[in-house]
mmCIF file of C-alpha atoms in Angstrom:
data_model
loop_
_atom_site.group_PDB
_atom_site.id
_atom_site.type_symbol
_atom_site.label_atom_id
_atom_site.label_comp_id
_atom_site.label_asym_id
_atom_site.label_seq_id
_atom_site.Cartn_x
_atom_site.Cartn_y
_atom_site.Cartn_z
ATOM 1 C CA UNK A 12 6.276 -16.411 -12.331
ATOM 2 C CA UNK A 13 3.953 -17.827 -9.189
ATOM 3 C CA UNK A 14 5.079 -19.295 -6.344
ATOM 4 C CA UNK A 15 2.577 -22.656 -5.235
ATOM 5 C CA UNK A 16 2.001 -22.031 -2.139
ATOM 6 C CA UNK A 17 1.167 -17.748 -2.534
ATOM 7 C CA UNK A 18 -2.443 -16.579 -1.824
ATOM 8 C CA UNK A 19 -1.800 -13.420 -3.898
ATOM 9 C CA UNK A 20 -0.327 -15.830 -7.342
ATOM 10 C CA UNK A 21 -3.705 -17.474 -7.502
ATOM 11 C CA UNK A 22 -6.583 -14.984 -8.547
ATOM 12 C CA UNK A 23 -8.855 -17.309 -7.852
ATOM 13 C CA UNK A 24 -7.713 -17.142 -3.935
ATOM 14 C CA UNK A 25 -8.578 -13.411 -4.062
ATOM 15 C CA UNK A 26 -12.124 -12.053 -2.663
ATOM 16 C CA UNK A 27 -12.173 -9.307 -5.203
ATOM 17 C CA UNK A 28 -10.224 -7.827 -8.077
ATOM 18 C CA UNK A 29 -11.096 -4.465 -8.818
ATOM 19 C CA UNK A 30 -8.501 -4.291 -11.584
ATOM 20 C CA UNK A 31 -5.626 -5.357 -13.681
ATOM 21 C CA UNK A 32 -2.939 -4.111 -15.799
ATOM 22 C CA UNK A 33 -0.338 -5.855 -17.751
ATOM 23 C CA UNK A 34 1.764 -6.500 -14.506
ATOM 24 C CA UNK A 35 -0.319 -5.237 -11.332
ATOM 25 C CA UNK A 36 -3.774 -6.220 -9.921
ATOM 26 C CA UNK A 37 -6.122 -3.630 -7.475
ATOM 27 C CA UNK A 38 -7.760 -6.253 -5.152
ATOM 28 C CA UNK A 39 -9.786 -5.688 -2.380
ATOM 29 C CA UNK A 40 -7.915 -6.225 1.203
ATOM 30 C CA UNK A 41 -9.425 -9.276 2.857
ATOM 31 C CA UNK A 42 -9.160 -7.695 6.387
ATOM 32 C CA UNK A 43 -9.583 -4.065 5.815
ATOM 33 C CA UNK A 44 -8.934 -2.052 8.216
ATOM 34 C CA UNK A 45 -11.764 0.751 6.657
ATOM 35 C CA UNK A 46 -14.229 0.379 3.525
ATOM 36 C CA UNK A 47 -11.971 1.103 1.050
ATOM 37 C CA UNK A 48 -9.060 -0.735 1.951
ATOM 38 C CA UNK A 49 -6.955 -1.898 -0.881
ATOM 39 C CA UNK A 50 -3.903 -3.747 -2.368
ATOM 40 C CA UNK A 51 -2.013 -2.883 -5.416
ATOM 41 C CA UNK A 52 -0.077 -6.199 -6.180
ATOM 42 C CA UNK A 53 2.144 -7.929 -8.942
ATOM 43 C CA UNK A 54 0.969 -10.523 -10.901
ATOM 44 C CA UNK A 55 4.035 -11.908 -10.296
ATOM 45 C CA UNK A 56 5.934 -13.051 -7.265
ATOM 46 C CA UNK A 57 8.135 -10.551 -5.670
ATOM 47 C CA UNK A 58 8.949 -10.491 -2.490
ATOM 48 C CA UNK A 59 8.446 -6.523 -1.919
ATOM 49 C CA UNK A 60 8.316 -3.209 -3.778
ATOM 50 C CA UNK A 61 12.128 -3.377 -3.086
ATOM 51 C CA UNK A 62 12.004 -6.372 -5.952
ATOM 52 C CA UNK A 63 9.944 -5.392 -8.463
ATOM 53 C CA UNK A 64 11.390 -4.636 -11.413
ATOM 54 C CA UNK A 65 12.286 -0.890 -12.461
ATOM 55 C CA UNK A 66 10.726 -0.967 -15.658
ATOM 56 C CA UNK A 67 7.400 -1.394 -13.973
ATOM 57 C CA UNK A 68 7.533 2.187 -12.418
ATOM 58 C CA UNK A 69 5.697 3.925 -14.996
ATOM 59 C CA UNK A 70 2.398 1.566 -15.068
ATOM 60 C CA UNK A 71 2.963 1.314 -11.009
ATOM 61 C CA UNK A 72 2.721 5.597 -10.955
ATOM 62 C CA UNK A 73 -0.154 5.525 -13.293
ATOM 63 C CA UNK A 74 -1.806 3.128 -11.325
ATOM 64 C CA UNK A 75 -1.426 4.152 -7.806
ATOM 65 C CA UNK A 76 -2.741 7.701 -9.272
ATOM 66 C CA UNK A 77 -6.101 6.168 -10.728
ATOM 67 C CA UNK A 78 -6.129 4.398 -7.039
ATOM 68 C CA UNK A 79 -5.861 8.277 -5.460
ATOM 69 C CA UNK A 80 -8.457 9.705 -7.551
ATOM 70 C CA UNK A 81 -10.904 6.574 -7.251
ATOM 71 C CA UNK A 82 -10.162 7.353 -2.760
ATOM 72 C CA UNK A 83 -10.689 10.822 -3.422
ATOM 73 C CA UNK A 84 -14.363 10.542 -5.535
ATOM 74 C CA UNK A 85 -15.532 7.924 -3.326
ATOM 75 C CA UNK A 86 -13.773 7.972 0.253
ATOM 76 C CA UNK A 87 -10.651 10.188 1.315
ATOM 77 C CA UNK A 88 -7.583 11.045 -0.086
ATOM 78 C CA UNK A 89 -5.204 7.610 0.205
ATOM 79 C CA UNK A 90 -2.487 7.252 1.917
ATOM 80 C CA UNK A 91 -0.540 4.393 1.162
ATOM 81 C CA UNK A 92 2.194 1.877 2.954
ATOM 82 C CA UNK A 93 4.696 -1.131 2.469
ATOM 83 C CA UNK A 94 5.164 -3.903 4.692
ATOM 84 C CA UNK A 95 8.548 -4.825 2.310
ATOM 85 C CA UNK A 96 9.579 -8.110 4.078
ATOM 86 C CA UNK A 97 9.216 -6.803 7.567
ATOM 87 C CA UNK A 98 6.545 -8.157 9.771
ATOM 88 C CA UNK A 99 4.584 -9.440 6.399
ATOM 89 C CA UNK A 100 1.811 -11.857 6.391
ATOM 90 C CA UNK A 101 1.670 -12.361 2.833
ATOM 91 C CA UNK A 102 4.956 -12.781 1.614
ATOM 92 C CA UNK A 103 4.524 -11.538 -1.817
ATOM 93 C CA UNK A 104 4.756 -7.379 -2.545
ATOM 94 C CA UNK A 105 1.652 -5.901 -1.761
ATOM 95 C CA UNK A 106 1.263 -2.177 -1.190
ATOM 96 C CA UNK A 107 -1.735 -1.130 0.809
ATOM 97 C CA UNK A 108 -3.866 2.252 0.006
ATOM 98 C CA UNK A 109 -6.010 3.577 2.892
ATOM 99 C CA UNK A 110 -8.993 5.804 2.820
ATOM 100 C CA UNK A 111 -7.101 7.594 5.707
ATOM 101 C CA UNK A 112 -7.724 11.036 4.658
ATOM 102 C CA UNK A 113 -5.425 14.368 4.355
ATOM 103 C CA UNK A 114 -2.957 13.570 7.009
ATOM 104 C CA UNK A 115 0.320 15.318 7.230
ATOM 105 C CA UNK A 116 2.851 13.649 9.248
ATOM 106 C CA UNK A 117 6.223 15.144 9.599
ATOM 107 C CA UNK A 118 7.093 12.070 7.549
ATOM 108 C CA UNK A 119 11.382 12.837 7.351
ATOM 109 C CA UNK A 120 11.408 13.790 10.843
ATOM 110 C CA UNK A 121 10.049 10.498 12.022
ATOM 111 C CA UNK A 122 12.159 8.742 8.998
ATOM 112 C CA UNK A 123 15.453 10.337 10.854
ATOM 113 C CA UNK A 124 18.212 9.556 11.658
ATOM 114 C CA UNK A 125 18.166 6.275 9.819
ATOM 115 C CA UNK A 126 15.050 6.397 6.992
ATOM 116 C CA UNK A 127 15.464 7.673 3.874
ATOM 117 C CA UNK A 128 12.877 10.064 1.788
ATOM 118 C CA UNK A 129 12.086 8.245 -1.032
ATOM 119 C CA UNK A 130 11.887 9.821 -4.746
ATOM 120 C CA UNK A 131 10.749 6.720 -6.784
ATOM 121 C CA UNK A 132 11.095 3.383 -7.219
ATOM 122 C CA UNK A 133 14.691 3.341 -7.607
ATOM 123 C CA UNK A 134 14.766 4.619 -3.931
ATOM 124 C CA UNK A 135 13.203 1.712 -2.797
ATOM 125 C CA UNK A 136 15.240 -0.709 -4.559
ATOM 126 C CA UNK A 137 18.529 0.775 -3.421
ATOM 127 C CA UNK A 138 17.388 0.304 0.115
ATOM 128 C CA UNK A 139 16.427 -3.386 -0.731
ATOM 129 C CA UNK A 140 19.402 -4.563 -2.040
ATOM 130 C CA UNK A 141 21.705 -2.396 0.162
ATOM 131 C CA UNK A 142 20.313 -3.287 3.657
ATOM 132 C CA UNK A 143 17.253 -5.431 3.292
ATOM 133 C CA UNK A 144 14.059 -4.767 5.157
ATOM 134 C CA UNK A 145 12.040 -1.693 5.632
ATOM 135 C CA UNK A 146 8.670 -0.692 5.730
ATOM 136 C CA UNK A 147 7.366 2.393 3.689
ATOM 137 C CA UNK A 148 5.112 4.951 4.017
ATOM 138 C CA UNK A 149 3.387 7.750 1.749
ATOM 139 C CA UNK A 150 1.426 10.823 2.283
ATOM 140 C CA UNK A 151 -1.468 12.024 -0.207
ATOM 141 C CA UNK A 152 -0.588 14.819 -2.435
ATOM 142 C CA UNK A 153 -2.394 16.761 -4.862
ATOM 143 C CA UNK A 154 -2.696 16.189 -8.687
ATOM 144 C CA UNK A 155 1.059 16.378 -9.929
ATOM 145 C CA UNK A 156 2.883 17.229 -6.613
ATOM 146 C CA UNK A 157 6.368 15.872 -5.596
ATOM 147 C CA UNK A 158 6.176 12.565 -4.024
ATOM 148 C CA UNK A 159 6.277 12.398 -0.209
ATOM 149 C CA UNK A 160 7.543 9.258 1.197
ATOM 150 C CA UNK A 161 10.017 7.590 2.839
ATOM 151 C CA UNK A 162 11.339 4.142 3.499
ATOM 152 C CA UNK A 163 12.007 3.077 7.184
ATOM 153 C CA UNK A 164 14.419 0.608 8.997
ATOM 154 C CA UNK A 165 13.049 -2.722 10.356
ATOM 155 C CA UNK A 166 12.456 -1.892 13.801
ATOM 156 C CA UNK A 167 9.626 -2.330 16.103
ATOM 157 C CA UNK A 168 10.002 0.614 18.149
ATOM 158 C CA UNK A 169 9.883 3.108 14.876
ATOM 159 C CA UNK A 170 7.378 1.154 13.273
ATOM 160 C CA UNK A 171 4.696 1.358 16.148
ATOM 161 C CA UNK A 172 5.779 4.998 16.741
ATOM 162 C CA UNK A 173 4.800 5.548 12.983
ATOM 163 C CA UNK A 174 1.892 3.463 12.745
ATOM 164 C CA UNK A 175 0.216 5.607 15.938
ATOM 165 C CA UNK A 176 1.101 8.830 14.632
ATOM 166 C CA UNK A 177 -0.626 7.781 11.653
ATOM 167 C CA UNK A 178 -3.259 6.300 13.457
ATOM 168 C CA UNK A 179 -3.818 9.314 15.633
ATOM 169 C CA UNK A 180 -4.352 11.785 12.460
ATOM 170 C CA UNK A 181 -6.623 8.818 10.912
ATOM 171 C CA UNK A 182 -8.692 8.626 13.727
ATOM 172 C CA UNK A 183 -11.862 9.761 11.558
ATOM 173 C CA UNK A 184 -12.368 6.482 9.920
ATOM 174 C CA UNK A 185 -12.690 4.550 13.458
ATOM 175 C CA UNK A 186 -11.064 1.558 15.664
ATOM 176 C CA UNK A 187 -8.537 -0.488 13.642
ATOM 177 C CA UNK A 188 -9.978 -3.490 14.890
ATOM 178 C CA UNK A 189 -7.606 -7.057 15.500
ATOM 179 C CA UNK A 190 -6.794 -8.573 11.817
ATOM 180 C CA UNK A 191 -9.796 -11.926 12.315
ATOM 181 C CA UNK A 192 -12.461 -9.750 13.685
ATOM 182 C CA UNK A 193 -11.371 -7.692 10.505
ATOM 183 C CA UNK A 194 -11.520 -10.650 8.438
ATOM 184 C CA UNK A 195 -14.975 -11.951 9.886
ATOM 185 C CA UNK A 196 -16.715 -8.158 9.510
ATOM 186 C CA UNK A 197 -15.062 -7.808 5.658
ATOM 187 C CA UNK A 198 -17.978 -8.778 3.024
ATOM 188 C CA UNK A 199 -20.214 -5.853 3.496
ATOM 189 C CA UNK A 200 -17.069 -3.748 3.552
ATOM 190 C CA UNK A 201 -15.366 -5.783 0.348
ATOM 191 C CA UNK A 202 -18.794 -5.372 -1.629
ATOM 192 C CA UNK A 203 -19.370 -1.711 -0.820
ATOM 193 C CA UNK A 204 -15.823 -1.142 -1.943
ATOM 194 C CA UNK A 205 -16.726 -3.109 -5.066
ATOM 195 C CA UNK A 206 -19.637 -1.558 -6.101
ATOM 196 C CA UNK A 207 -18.446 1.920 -5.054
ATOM 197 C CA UNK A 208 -14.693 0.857 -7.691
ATOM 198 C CA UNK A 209 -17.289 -0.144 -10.209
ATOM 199 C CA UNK A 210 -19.452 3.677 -10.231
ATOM 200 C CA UNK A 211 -16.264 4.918 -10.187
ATOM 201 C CA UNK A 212 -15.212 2.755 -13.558
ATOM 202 C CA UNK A 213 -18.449 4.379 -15.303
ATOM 203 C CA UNK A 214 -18.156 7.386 -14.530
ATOM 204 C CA UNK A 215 -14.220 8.012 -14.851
ATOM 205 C CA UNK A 216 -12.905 8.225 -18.663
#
């Protein structure tokens, strides 16, 4: 299922595809906001996480955790967020994974009153069709832990209060720099990410 007029339905439209699965691509964000800086999308058009299907969750999991352990031989641990539908550019699910580091936000408290922790995809979903729009955000964890995440509501206030607290415990990786200067400074930062995927592909079982 692609939608015409999608940048992420057309591979051919992406800078650089790490690597695929049976329903989800790793591609290289075209405006990163740090080397590293990547996308796990679905080959197919969904509007969010909130829409992908549930069956999906196990190769999604397995995924995002080669994704951690790639950020944590090569950069910093990854911490990882979803637009949904709310102030998207690309409308078609993409969740981002940073080279951000060990932060550790007192993610429920800033989720509260209105958030929700989230426990797995399911979580998401029931947000999605129940009320709609969010944005989502997860913490690294260590090898096996629990999950710590939550989704938000779609407001402006609570999503700029979330991005600078993450933005303040991030601060190691430097300026987060307006999306076209981004975009104009990303090949060296796409092709070290490439090559640095690619060592990691070699020398990962």
């Amino acid at each position: 299922m692609r939608e015409p007029d999608c940048a992420f339905c057309a591979p051919e439209q992406i800078d650089e595809i790490l690597s695929e699965t049976a329903h989800f691509r790793v591609v290289a964000d075209f405006a990163p906001l740090a080397e590293g800086h990547t996308l796990i999308i679905p080959r197919d058009h969904y509007a969010c996480y909130g829409a992908v299907p549930l069956a999906y969750e196990d190769e999604l999991i397995a995924l995002k955790r080669r994704v951690a352990r790639f950020f944590r031989a090569k950069y910093q641990p990854a911490v990882f967020f979803e637009h949904g539908v709310f102030r998207q550019t690309v409308y078609h699910a993409h969740l981002h994974a940073f080279p951000f580091g060990g932060v550790n936000l007192r993610l429920f408290e800033l989720a509260h009153p209105d958030g929700r922790p989230v426990h797995g995809l399911a979580d998401v979903h029931t947000w999605f069709e129940q009320r709609g729009p969010y944005f989502y955000l997860e913490q690294p964890r260590a090898g096996e832990e629990p999950l710590e995440a939550a989704v938000f509501p779609p407001e402006e206030e609570r999503y700029f209060t979330v991005l600078r607290s993450l933005r303040e415990q991030a601060g190691a990786v430097g300026g987060w720099l307006p999306a076209a200067m981004r975009r104009a400074a990303a090949g060296p930062k796409v092709a070290a990410l490439a090559e640095a995927w690619r060592a990691f592909e070699r020398d990962s079982p």
